[in-house]
Coordinates of C-alpha atoms in Angstrom, one line a residue:
M408 CA 73.6 27.2 -22.5
K409 CA 73.2 31.0 -22.3
N410 CA 75.4 31.4 -25.4
L411 CA 73.2 28.8 -27.2
L412 CA 70.1 30.7 -26.4
N413 CA 71.7 34.0 -27.5
R414 CA 72.7 32.4 -30.8
A415 CA 69.2 31.0 -31.3
N416 CA 67.6 34.3 -30.5
S417 CA 69.9 36.0 -33.0
H418 CA 69.0 33.5 -35.7
L419 CA 65.3 34.0 -35.0
L420 CA 65.7 37.8 -35.2
L421 CA 67.5 37.5 -38.6
V422 CA 64.7 35.3 -39.9
L423 CA 62.0 37.8 -38.7
I424 CA 64.0 40.7 -40.3
A425 CA 64.2 38.7 -43.6
I426 CA 60.4 38.0 -43.6
I427 CA 59.6 41.7 -42.9
F428 CA 62.0 42.7 -45.7
F429 CA 60.3 40.4 -48.3
I430 CA 56.8 41.5 -47.2
Q431 CA 57.8 45.1 -47.7
Q432 CA 59.2 44.3 -51.1
G433 CA 56.0 42.5 -52.0
C434 CA 54.0 45.5 -50.9
K435 CA 56.2 47.8 -52.9
K436 CA 55.8 45.6 -56.0
E437 CA 52.0 45.4 -55.6
T438 CA 51.8 49.2 -55.2
S439 CA 54.0 49.9 -58.2
S440 CA 51.9 47.5 -60.4
S441 CA 48.5 48.9 -59.4
S442 CA 47.0 52.0 -61.0
S443 CA 47.1 55.3 -59.2
G444 CA 45.8 58.6 -60.4
S445 CA 43.4 59.2 -63.2
P446 CA 43.7 57.2 -66.4
E447 CA 45.4 58.7 -69.5
I448 CA 45.0 57.5 -73.1
T449 CA 47.8 58.2 -75.5
G450 CA 46.8 56.1 -78.6
I451 CA 44.9 53.2 -80.2
R452 CA 46.6 50.2 -81.7
N453 CA 45.3 47.3 -83.8
Y454 CA 44.7 44.1 -81.8
V455 CA 45.2 41.7 -84.6
A456 CA 48.7 40.6 -85.7
S457 CA 48.3 42.1 -89.1
P458 CA 49.1 44.9 -90.0
G459 CA 51.5 44.4 -87.2
D460 CA 50.1 45.8 -84.0
S461 CA 50.3 49.3 -85.5
L462 CA 48.9 52.6 -84.4
I463 CA 45.6 53.5 -86.1
T464 CA 44.0 56.8 -86.8
R465 CA 40.4 55.7 -87.1
V466 CA 38.3 52.7 -86.2
G467 CA 34.9 51.2 -87.0
T468 CA 32.4 49.2 -84.9
G469 CA 32.8 45.6 -83.8
K470 CA 36.6 45.7 -83.8
W471 CA 39.1 44.5 -81.2
I472 CA 41.5 47.3 -80.3
V473 CA 44.2 48.0 -77.8
I474 CA 44.0 51.3 -75.9
T475 CA 47.4 52.5 -74.7
G476 CA 48.2 55.0 -72.0
K477 CA 48.7 55.1 -68.2
N478 CA 46.7 54.0 -65.1
L479 CA 44.4 51.8 -67.2
R480 CA 43.7 49.1 -64.7
G481 CA 40.6 49.1 -62.6
A482 CA 38.3 49.9 -65.6
L483 CA 34.6 50.0 -64.9
Q484 CA 33.2 51.1 -68.2
I485 CA 34.6 52.1 -71.6
Y486 CA 32.3 54.0 -73.9
F487 CA 32.6 54.6 -77.6
N488 CA 30.4 57.5 -78.9
G489 CA 28.5 56.9 -75.6
V490 CA 28.0 53.1 -76.2
K491 CA 29.6 50.5 -73.9
G492 CA 32.4 48.3 -75.2
S493 CA 33.1 44.8 -73.9
F494 CA 36.3 43.9 -72.0
N495 CA 37.9 41.8 -69.3
D496 CA 39.9 43.9 -66.9
S497 CA 42.1 40.9 -66.0
W498 CA 43.7 41.2 -69.5
F499 CA 44.7 44.8 -68.8
S500 CA 48.0 46.3 -67.6
D501 CA 48.6 49.8 -66.5
T502 CA 49.6 50.8 -70.0
S503 CA 47.3 48.8 -72.3
A504 CA 43.7 47.6 -72.4
I505 CA 42.2 45.2 -74.9
V506 CA 38.6 46.1 -75.8
L507 CA 35.9 44.9 -78.2
M508 CA 34.1 47.9 -79.6
P509 CA 30.2 47.7 -79.7
A510 CA 28.9 46.0 -82.8
V511 CA 26.2 48.7 -83.3
I512 CA 26.4 52.4 -82.7
A513 CA 23.4 54.4 -83.9
F514 CA 25.5 57.2 -85.4
P515 CA 22.6 59.5 -86.4
T516 CA 21.3 59.6 -82.8
V517 CA 24.6 60.1 -81.0
E518 CA 24.8 63.3 -79.0
P519 CA 27.2 65.7 -80.7
S520 CA 29.3 66.0 -77.6
Q521 CA 29.9 62.2 -77.7
L522 CA 30.8 61.8 -81.3
N523 CA 34.3 60.6 -81.9
T524 CA 35.0 60.1 -78.2
I525 CA 36.3 57.3 -76.0
R526 CA 35.3 57.7 -72.4
Y527 CA 37.4 55.6 -70.0
V528 CA 36.0 55.1 -66.5
T529 CA 38.0 53.5 -63.7
T530 CA 37.8 53.0 -59.9
H531 CA 40.3 55.9 -59.6
G532 CA 39.0 58.4 -62.1
E533 CA 38.1 58.8 -65.8
T534 CA 39.2 60.5 -69.0
T535 CA 37.8 61.2 -72.4
F536 CA 39.9 60.8 -75.5
S537 CA 39.0 62.3 -78.9
F538 CA 39.4 59.7 -81.7
P539 CA 37.6 59.2 -85.1
I540 CA 35.0 56.5 -84.7
V541 CA 33.4 55.8 -88.1
A542 CA 30.5 53.8 -89.5
P543 CA 31.9 50.8 -91.4
A544 CA 30.7 49.7 -94.8
P545 CA 27.2 48.2 -94.7
T546 CA 26.5 44.4 -94.6
I547 CA 23.4 42.6 -95.9
T548 CA 22.5 39.5 -93.8
G549 CA 19.2 38.7 -95.4
I550 CA 15.9 39.8 -97.0
S551 CA 12.7 39.2 -95.0
N552 CA 10.9 37.8 -98.1
E553 CA 12.9 37.3 -101.2
S554 CA 9.8 36.3 -103.2
A555 CA 7.6 39.3 -102.2
N556 CA 5.3 40.6 -104.9
P557 CA 5.4 44.2 -106.1
G558 CA 3.6 46.4 -103.6
D559 CA 4.5 44.1 -100.7
S560 CA 6.5 45.4 -97.7
V561 CA 9.9 43.8 -97.2
R562 CA 12.9 44.4 -94.9
I563 CA 16.6 44.3 -95.7
N564 CA 18.4 43.1 -92.7
G565 CA 22.1 43.7 -91.9
L566 CA 24.5 46.1 -90.2
N567 CA 25.7 49.7 -90.5
F568 CA 22.8 51.0 -92.6
F569 CA 23.7 54.6 -91.7
F570 CA 23.8 57.7 -94.0
I571 CA 22.1 55.7 -96.8
K572 CA 22.6 57.2 -100.2
R573 CA 21.0 54.6 -102.5
V574 CA 18.9 51.4 -102.3
N575 CA 18.4 49.3 -105.4
Y576 CA 16.0 46.3 -105.4
A577 CA 16.4 43.8 -108.3
G578 CA 17.5 46.5 -110.7
Q579 CA 15.1 49.2 -109.6
D580 CA 16.1 52.2 -107.5
V581 CA 13.9 52.7 -104.4
T582 CA 13.4 56.3 -103.3
A583 CA 11.0 55.7 -100.4
F584 CA 12.6 53.6 -97.7
T585 CA 13.1 53.8 -93.9
G586 CA 16.3 52.8 -92.1
S587 CA 16.1 51.7 -88.4
N588 CA 17.8 53.9 -85.8
D589 CA 20.3 51.1 -85.0
G590 CA 21.3 50.6 -88.6
T591 CA 20.2 46.9 -88.7
S592 CA 17.3 47.1 -91.2
I593 CA 15.8 49.0 -94.1
S594 CA 12.1 48.9 -94.7
L595 CA 10.7 49.4 -98.2
V596 CA 7.9 48.5 -100.6
V597 CA 8.8 46.2 -103.6
P598 CA 8.8 48.4 -106.7
A599 CA 5.7 48.2 -109.0
G600 CA 6.3 46.5 -112.3
L601 CA 9.1 44.3 -111.0
T602 CA 9.2 41.3 -113.4
N603 CA 12.7 39.9 -113.3
G604 CA 15.0 38.8 -110.5
G605 CA 18.0 40.6 -109.4
I606 CA 20.4 41.5 -106.6
V607 CA 19.8 44.0 -103.7
T608 CA 22.2 46.8 -103.3
V609 CA 22.6 49.3 -100.4
V610 CA 25.0 52.2 -100.7
T611 CA 26.0 54.4 -97.8
K612 CA 28.6 57.1 -97.2
A613 CA 30.9 54.3 -95.9
G614 CA 30.6 51.8 -98.8
E615 CA 28.4 49.4 -100.6
A616 CA 26.8 46.0 -99.9
K617 CA 25.2 43.6 -102.4
T618 CA 23.5 40.3 -102.1
F619 CA 25.2 37.4 -103.9
Y620 CA 21.8 35.9 -104.7
N621 CA 18.8 37.3 -106.5
V622 CA 15.4 38.3 -105.1
H623 CA 12.2 37.7 -107.0
D624 CA 13.9 34.8 -108.8
Y625 CA 11.8 31.7 -109.3
A626 CA 14.4 29.8 -111.5
T627 CA 17.9 29.9 -110.1
G628 CA 18.6 26.8 -108.0
M629 CA 14.9 26.0 -107.8
L630 CA 14.0 22.5 -106.6
N631 CA 10.3 22.9 -106.3
N632 CA 7.9 25.9 -106.6
Y633 CA 4.7 24.0 -107.3
D634 CA 4.3 25.9 -110.6
D635 CA 6.6 25.8 -113.5
V636 CA 9.1 23.8 -111.4
N637 CA 6.7 21.3 -109.8
T638 CA 8.7 18.2 -108.6
L639 CA 6.4 17.2 -105.8
A640 CA 6.1 13.4 -105.7
W641 CA 3.8 12.9 -102.6
G642 CA 3.0 14.3 -99.2
S643 CA 1.4 17.7 -98.5
D644 CA -1.6 19.4 -99.9
V645 CA -1.2 21.9 -102.6
S646 CA -3.1 25.2 -102.6
N647 CA -3.3 28.6 -104.2
S648 CA -5.7 30.2 -101.8
S649 CA -5.3 33.9 -101.2
V650 CA -7.6 33.7 -98.2
N651 CA -5.6 31.3 -96.1
Y652 CA -2.1 32.5 -97.1
P653 CA -2.3 35.9 -98.9
G654 CA 0.7 37.3 -100.7
H655 CA 1.7 34.0 -102.2
T656 CA 3.2 33.5 -105.7
G657 CA 1.1 30.8 -107.5
N658 CA 0.7 27.4 -105.9
Y659 CA 2.3 26.4 -102.6
G660 CA 2.4 23.3 -100.3
V661 CA 0.6 23.1 -97.0
M662 CA 1.9 20.7 -94.3
K663 CA -0.6 19.7 -91.5
A664 CA -0.5 17.7 -88.3
S665 CA -2.9 17.3 -85.5
N666 CA -3.0 15.3 -82.3
V667 CA 0.5 13.9 -82.8
P668 CA 1.6 12.1 -79.6
A669 CA 4.8 13.0 -77.9
G670 CA 7.8 11.1 -79.3
N671 CA 6.0 10.3 -82.6
G672 CA 8.4 10.2 -85.6
S673 CA 5.9 8.9 -88.2
W674 CA 6.5 11.8 -90.5
W675 CA 5.0 10.0 -93.5
E676 CA 1.5 10.0 -92.1
G677 CA -1.2 12.3 -93.3
G678 CA 0.1 15.6 -94.8
R679 CA 3.1 15.9 -92.5
S680 CA 5.8 15.8 -95.3
M681 CA 6.8 17.2 -98.6
N682 CA 8.8 14.8 -100.9
T683 CA 10.1 15.6 -104.3
N684 CA 11.3 13.5 -107.2
S685 CA 15.1 13.6 -107.8
V686 CA 16.2 17.2 -108.2
Q687 CA 19.6 18.9 -108.8
W688 CA 20.7 20.4 -105.5
I689 CA 24.1 21.6 -106.7
P690 CA 25.2 21.9 -110.4
A691 CA 27.7 19.1 -111.1
A692 CA 30.2 21.8 -112.3
N693 CA 30.1 23.4 -108.8
L694 CA 30.6 20.4 -106.6
S695 CA 34.2 21.3 -105.8
D696 CA 32.9 24.6 -104.2
S697 CA 33.0 25.1 -100.5
L698 CA 30.0 23.7 -98.5
S699 CA 29.7 27.1 -96.7
H700 CA 28.9 28.9 -100.0
Y701 CA 25.4 27.4 -100.3
A702 CA 22.2 27.5 -98.4
L703 CA 18.8 25.9 -98.7
K704 CA 16.1 28.5 -98.9
F705 CA 12.3 28.5 -98.9
E706 CA 9.4 30.8 -98.1
I707 CA 7.2 29.9 -95.2
A708 CA 3.9 31.2 -93.8
V709 CA 2.5 30.2 -90.4
N710 CA -0.9 31.6 -89.4
K711 CA -1.6 29.3 -86.4
P712 CA 0.8 29.4 -83.4
W713 CA 3.5 26.8 -83.8
V714 CA 4.5 25.7 -80.3
N715 CA 6.1 22.2 -80.6
G716 CA 7.3 19.7 -83.1
T717 CA 10.2 19.8 -85.5
L718 CA 10.7 20.1 -89.2
Q719 CA 13.6 17.9 -90.3
I720 CA 14.9 18.3 -93.8
V721 CA 16.9 15.5 -95.4
K722 CA 18.0 14.1 -98.8
D723 CA 16.7 10.9 -100.3
F724 CA 14.9 9.9 -97.0
A725 CA 18.3 9.4 -95.4
F726 CA 18.6 11.0 -91.9
N727 CA 22.4 10.7 -91.8
Y728 CA 22.5 14.4 -92.5
A729 CA 19.5 16.5 -91.4
A730 CA 18.7 20.2 -91.0
V731 CA 16.4 21.0 -88.1
Y732 CA 14.0 23.9 -88.2
R733 CA 11.9 24.8 -85.2
P734 CA 11.6 28.6 -85.0
W735 CA 9.5 28.4 -81.8
K736 CA 12.5 27.2 -79.8
N737 CA 14.8 29.9 -78.5
V738 CA 18.5 29.7 -78.2
N739 CA 18.3 29.4 -74.4
G740 CA 15.9 26.4 -74.6
S741 CA 12.8 28.4 -73.8
S742 CA 9.9 28.6 -76.3
T743 CA 7.8 31.3 -78.0
P744 CA 4.8 30.5 -80.1
F745 CA 5.8 31.2 -83.7
K746 CA 3.6 32.9 -86.3
T747 CA 4.5 34.9 -89.4
N748 CA 3.1 38.1 -90.7
G749 CA 2.6 36.9 -94.2
W750 CA 5.4 35.0 -96.0
Q751 CA 9.0 35.1 -94.9
T752 CA 12.3 33.6 -96.2
V753 CA 14.1 30.9 -94.3
A754 CA 17.8 30.4 -95.1
I755 CA 19.5 27.2 -93.8
P756 CA 23.2 27.0 -94.7
L757 CA 24.2 23.6 -96.0
S758 CA 26.7 23.5 -93.2
N759 CA 23.7 23.2 -90.9
F760 CA 22.9 19.8 -92.2
L761 CA 24.5 17.7 -89.4
N762 CA 25.4 14.1 -88.7
N763 CA 26.0 13.5 -85.0
G764 CA 26.4 17.2 -84.6
L765 CA 29.0 17.7 -87.4
P766 CA 28.6 19.1 -90.9
A767 CA 29.6 17.2 -94.0
S768 CA 33.3 17.5 -95.0
N769 CA 32.4 18.8 -98.5
L770 CA 29.5 19.1 -100.9
T771 CA 29.7 15.7 -102.4
A772 CA 29.6 14.1 -98.9
L773 CA 26.2 15.8 -98.4
V774 CA 24.6 15.8 -101.8
G775 CA 26.4 12.9 -103.6
A776 CA 28.8 12.6 -106.5
Q777 CA 26.2 13.9 -108.9
G778 CA 24.7 16.6 -106.6
N779 CA 21.1 15.4 -107.0
G780 CA 18.4 13.5 -105.2
A781 CA 15.0 14.0 -103.6
I782 CA 14.5 16.6 -100.9
N783 CA 12.2 15.7 -98.0
F784 CA 10.5 18.0 -95.5
T785 CA 9.4 15.9 -92.6
F786 CA 7.5 16.9 -89.5
M787 CA 8.0 15.0 -86.3
N788 CA 7.0 15.3 -82.7
D789 CA 10.3 14.9 -80.9
G790 CA 9.1 16.6 -77.8
T791 CA 7.3 15.5 -74.6
T792 CA 3.9 17.1 -75.2
M793 CA 1.3 16.4 -77.9
V794 CA 1.2 18.4 -81.1
E795 CA -2.4 19.5 -81.2
N796 CA -2.5 21.6 -84.4
F797 CA 0.4 22.3 -86.7
E798 CA 0.0 24.0 -90.1
A799 CA 2.6 25.7 -92.3
A800 CA 2.6 26.8 -96.0
V801 CA 5.9 26.3 -97.9
D802 CA 7.0 27.5 -101.3
N803 CA 10.0 28.1 -103.6
I804 CA 12.3 25.4 -102.2
R805 CA 15.8 26.2 -103.6
V806 CA 19.5 25.8 -103.1
V807 CA 21.4 29.0 -103.9
R808 CA 24.9 30.4 -103.5
I809 CA 25.1 32.9 -100.7
K810 CA 28.8 33.9 -100.9

């Protein structure tokens, strides 16, 4: 019996020794894989597969990159020219860190000491690495009012409008303009004497951006402008008052609705719709183009707060594909009363015409084999509260190529 107990104790001792050994090994492994000492940066690599995970010598904003070095885990903040980048530290190893550079860096306002620097802050120290961070070529995302008259103020929206060398508006160079500090807009006055439509061009030290479409163009892709292209069949009122909606170009339509009960979809009542005769949405020769290359555009002016109700835009009175426009509703579901300061351009990509949440597979699925048909602007109260007083002016309804 004594020998049996001795053997059992011996086995138990061996098991305990083995457990202690594995625990120690685990601790050593954990220690060896965690960062110790201040971080060090040795280089910057491309994150994308092409051109092959290679080292780079300069980088622009909004790019995914890989920072290589030592002791990179435990990152708290990573700054590029003093602006925070985005990252998930769980993706990091001690020798590499995947980071999304900030989309906007206001280069003209960066402190000289922070220019071309990457500051890497961790729980165990920080380092600053000198690296060329450059302003990418500009991008134009839209024009605040594509149909603005000469003398009116407009805004070019986009990205990377830094170190601007030249702005051209519909063929005329603009010498007086103001760029925003964050590089996302350029404010200017439409040149006097502008008579023809044309593209908008912005040239910076880093490159050039041009619109694919024309501004001040009342013909290309026009479905209805209430003037020389007047295809209105029935619905809204038509006005040319400069008192109610100043800054207009000729005639325009006015949609109105008052005391519309919650859940009321009777868009045909009163002046709650705009309905054209058959018009050519897309030229027949272009129906094989990509759906994403086109957008419905129009100018809108709202001088009374729009707080509920929805504008649904359809073709041929068929609601199988519909685009929804309700600018008072925020992305997070909250609401903000919507008004405009004069007229502004609305651009709705044709890919935003949805059926059960999905876009059409191609252009012909949306606009038919001939690319034509009526366009219907319909106002409905799809909410839970009464629409007391809605009024909006609409003009220059068109479908144009955007890329």
